[in-house]
PDB file of C-alpha atoms in Angstrom:
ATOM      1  CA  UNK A  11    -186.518 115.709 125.603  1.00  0.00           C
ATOM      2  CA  UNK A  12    -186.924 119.377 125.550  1.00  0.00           C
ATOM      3  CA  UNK A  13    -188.227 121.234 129.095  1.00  0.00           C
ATOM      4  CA  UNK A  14    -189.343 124.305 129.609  1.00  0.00           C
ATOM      5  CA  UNK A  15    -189.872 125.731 133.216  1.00  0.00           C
ATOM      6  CA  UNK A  16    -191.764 129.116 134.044  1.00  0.00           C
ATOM      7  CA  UNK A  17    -191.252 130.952 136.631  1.00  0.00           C
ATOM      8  CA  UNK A  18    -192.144 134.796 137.704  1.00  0.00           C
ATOM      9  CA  UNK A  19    -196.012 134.473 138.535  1.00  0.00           C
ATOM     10  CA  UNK A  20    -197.684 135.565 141.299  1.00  0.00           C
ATOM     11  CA  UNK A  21    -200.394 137.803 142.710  1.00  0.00           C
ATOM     12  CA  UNK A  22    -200.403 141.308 142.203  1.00  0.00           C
ATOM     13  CA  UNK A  23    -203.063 144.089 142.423  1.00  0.00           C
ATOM     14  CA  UNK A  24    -204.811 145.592 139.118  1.00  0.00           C
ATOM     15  CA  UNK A  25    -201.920 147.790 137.388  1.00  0.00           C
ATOM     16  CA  UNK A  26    -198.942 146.187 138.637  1.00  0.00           C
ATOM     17  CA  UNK A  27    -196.745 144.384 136.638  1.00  0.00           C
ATOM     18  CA  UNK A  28    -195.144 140.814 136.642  1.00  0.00           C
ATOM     19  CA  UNK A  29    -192.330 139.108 134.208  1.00  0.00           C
ATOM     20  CA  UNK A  30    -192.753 135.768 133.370  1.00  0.00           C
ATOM     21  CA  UNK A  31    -189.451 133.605 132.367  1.00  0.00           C
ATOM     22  CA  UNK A  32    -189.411 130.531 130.992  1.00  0.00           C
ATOM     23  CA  UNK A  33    -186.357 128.769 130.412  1.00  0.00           C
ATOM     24  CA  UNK A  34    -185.383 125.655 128.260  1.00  0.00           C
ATOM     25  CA  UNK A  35    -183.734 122.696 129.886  1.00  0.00           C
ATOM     26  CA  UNK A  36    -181.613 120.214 127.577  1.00  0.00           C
ATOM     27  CA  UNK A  37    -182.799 122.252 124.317  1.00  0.00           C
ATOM     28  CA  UNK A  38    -180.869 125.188 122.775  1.00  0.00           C
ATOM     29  CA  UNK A  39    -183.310 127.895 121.522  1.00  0.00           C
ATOM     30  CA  UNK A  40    -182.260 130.397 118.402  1.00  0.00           C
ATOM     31  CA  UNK A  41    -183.356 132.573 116.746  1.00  0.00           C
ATOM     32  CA  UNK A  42    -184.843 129.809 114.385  1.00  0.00           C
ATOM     33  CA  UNK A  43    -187.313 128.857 117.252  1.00  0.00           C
ATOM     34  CA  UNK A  44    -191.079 130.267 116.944  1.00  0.00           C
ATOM     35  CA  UNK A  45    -191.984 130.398 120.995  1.00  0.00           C
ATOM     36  CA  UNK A  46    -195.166 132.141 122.422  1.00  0.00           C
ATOM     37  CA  UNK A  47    -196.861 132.310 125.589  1.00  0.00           C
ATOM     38  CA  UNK A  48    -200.385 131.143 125.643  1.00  0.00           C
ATOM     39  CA  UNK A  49    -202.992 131.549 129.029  1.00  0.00           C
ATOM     40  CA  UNK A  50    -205.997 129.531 130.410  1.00  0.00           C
ATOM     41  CA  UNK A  51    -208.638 129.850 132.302  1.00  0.00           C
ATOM     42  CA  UNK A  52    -210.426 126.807 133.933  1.00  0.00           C
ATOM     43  CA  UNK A  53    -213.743 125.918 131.191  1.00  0.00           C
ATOM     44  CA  UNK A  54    -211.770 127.785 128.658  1.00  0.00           C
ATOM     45  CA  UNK A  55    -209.323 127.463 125.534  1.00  0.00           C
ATOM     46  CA  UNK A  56    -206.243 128.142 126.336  1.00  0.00           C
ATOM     47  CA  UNK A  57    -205.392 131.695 124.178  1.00  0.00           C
ATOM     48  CA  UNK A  58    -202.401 132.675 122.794  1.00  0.00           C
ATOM     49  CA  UNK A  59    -201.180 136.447 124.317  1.00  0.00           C
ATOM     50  CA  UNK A  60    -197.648 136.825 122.780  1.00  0.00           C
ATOM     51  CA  UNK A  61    -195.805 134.834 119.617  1.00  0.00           C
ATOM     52  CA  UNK A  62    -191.905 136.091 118.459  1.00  0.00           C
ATOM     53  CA  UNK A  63    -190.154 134.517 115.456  1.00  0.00           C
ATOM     54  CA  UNK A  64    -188.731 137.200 112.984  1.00  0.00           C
ATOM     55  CA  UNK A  65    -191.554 139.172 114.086  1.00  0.00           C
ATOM     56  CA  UNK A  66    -193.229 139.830 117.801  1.00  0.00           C
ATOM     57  CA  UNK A  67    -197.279 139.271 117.577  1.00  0.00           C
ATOM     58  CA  UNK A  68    -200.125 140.274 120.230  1.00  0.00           C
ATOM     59  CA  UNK A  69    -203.274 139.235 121.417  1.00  0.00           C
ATOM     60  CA  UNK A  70    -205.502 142.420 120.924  1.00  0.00           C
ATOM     61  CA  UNK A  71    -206.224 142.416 124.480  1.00  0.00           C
ATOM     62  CA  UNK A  72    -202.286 142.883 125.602  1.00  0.00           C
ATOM     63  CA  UNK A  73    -201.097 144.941 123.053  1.00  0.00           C
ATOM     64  CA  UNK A  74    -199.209 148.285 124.369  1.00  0.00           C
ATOM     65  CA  UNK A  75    -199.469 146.311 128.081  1.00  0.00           C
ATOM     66  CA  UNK A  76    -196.909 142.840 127.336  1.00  0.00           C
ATOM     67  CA  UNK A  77    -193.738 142.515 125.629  1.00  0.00           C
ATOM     68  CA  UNK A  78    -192.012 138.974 124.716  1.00  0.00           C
ATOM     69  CA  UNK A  79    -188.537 138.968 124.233  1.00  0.00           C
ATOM     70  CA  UNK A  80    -185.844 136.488 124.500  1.00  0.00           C
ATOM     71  CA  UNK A  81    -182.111 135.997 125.716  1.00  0.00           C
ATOM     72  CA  UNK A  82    -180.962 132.996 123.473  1.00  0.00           C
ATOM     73  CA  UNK A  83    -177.236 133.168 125.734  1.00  0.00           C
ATOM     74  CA  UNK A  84    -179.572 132.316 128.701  1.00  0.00           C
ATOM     75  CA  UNK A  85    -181.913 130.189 127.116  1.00  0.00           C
ATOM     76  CA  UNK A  86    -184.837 131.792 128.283  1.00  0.00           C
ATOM     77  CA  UNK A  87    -188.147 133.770 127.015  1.00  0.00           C
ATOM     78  CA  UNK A  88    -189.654 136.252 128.822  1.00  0.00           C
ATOM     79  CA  UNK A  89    -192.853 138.115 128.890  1.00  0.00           C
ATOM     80  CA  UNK A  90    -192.911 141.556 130.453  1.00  0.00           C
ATOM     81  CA  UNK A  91    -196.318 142.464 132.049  1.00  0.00           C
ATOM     82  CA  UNK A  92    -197.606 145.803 132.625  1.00  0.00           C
ATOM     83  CA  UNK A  93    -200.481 147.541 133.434  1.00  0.00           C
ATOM     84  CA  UNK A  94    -202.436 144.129 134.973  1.00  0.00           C
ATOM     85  CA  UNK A  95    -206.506 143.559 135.130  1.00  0.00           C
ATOM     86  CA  UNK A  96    -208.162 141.157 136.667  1.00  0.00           C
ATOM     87  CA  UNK A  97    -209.071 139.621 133.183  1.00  0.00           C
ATOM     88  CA  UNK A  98    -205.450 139.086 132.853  1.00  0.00           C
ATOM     89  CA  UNK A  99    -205.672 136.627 135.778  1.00  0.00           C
ATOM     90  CA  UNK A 100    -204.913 133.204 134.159  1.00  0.00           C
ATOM     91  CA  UNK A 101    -202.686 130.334 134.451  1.00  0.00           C
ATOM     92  CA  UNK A 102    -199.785 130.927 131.696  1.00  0.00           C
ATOM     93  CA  UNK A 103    -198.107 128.804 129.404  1.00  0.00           C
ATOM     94  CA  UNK A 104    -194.695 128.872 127.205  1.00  0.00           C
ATOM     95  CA  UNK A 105    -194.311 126.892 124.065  1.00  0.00           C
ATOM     96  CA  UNK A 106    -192.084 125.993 121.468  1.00  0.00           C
ATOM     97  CA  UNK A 107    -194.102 125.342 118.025  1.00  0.00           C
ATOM     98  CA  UNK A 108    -193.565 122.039 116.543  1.00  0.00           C
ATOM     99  CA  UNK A 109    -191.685 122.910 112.816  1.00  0.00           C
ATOM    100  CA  UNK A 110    -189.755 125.756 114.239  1.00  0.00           C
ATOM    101  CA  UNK A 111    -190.853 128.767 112.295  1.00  0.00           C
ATOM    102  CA  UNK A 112    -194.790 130.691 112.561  1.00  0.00           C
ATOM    103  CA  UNK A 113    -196.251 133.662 110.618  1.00  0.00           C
ATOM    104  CA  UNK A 114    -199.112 136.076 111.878  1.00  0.00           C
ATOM    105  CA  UNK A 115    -201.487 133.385 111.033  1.00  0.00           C
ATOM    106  CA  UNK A 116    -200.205 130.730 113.138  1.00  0.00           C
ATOM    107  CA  UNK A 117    -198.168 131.678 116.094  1.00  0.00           C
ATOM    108  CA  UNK A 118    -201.643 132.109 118.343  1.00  0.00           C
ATOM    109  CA  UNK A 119    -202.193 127.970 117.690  1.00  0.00           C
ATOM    110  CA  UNK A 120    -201.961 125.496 120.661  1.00  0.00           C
ATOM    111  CA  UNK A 121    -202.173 122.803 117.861  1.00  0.00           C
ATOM    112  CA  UNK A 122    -198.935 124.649 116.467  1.00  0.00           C
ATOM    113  CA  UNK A 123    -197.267 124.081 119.414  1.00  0.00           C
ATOM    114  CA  UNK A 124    -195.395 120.535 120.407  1.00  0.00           C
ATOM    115  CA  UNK A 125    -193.297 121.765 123.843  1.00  0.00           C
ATOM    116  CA  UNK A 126    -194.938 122.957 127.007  1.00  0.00           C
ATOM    117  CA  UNK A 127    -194.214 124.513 130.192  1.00  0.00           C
ATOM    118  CA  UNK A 128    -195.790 123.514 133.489  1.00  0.00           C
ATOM    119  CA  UNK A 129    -197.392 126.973 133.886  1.00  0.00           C
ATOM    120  CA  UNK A 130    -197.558 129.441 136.417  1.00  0.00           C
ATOM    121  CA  UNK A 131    -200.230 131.047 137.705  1.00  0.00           C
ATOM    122  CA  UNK A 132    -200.902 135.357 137.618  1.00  0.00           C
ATOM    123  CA  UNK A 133    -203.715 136.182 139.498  1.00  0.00           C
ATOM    124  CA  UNK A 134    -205.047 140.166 139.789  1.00  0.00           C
ATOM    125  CA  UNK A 135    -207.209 141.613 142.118  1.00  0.00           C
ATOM    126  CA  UNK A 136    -209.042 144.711 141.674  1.00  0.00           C
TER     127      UNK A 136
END
């Protein structure tokens, strides 16, 4: 069964920056993968902030501040965060989607999505 396990979050004051990993236990990832991170709030959906398949996508809200990437020799996805606000304060997510590929009309999808993390919590205070 495949595992994913985040790790990097934290606390961190408004403009900082944090880098989320998240890395795949008993599960190879490729190239061939679509994987995004997605973040939640309590009362709320959970959102998705950052897809990458051939392509890298954004939520409008990150763009120019978070960058996804991958190393497929060490298993793991990443998610570079700069530039923090408070609003970014969320509990966040990794995911594998479910039928391996995802297009700019997809990859923001929980539904999409069949392989979880545990999460890890960013908080930022102003």
């Amino acid at each position: 069964q495949v595992q994913l396990v985040e790790s990097g979050g934290g606390s961190v004051q408004a403009g900082g920056s944090l880098t989320l990993s998240c890395t795949a236990v008993r599960y190879m990832i490729s190239s061939g993968d679509c994987m995004a991170w997605f973040r939640q709030t309590p009362g709320k959906e959970r959102e998705g902030v950052a897809g990458m398949y051939t392509m890298r996508w954004y939520a409008e809200s990150v763009k120019g501040r978070f960058t996804i990437s991958r190393d497929n020799g060490k298993n793991t996805l990443y998610l570079q965060m700069n530039s923090l606000k408070p609003e970014d304060t969320a509990m966040y997510y990794c995911a594998v989607a479910n039928r391996g590929w995802c297009d700019s009309h997809s990859w923001w999808r929980p539904a999409d999505y069949g392989y979880w993390g545990q999460g890890t919590q960013v908080t930022v205070s102003s």
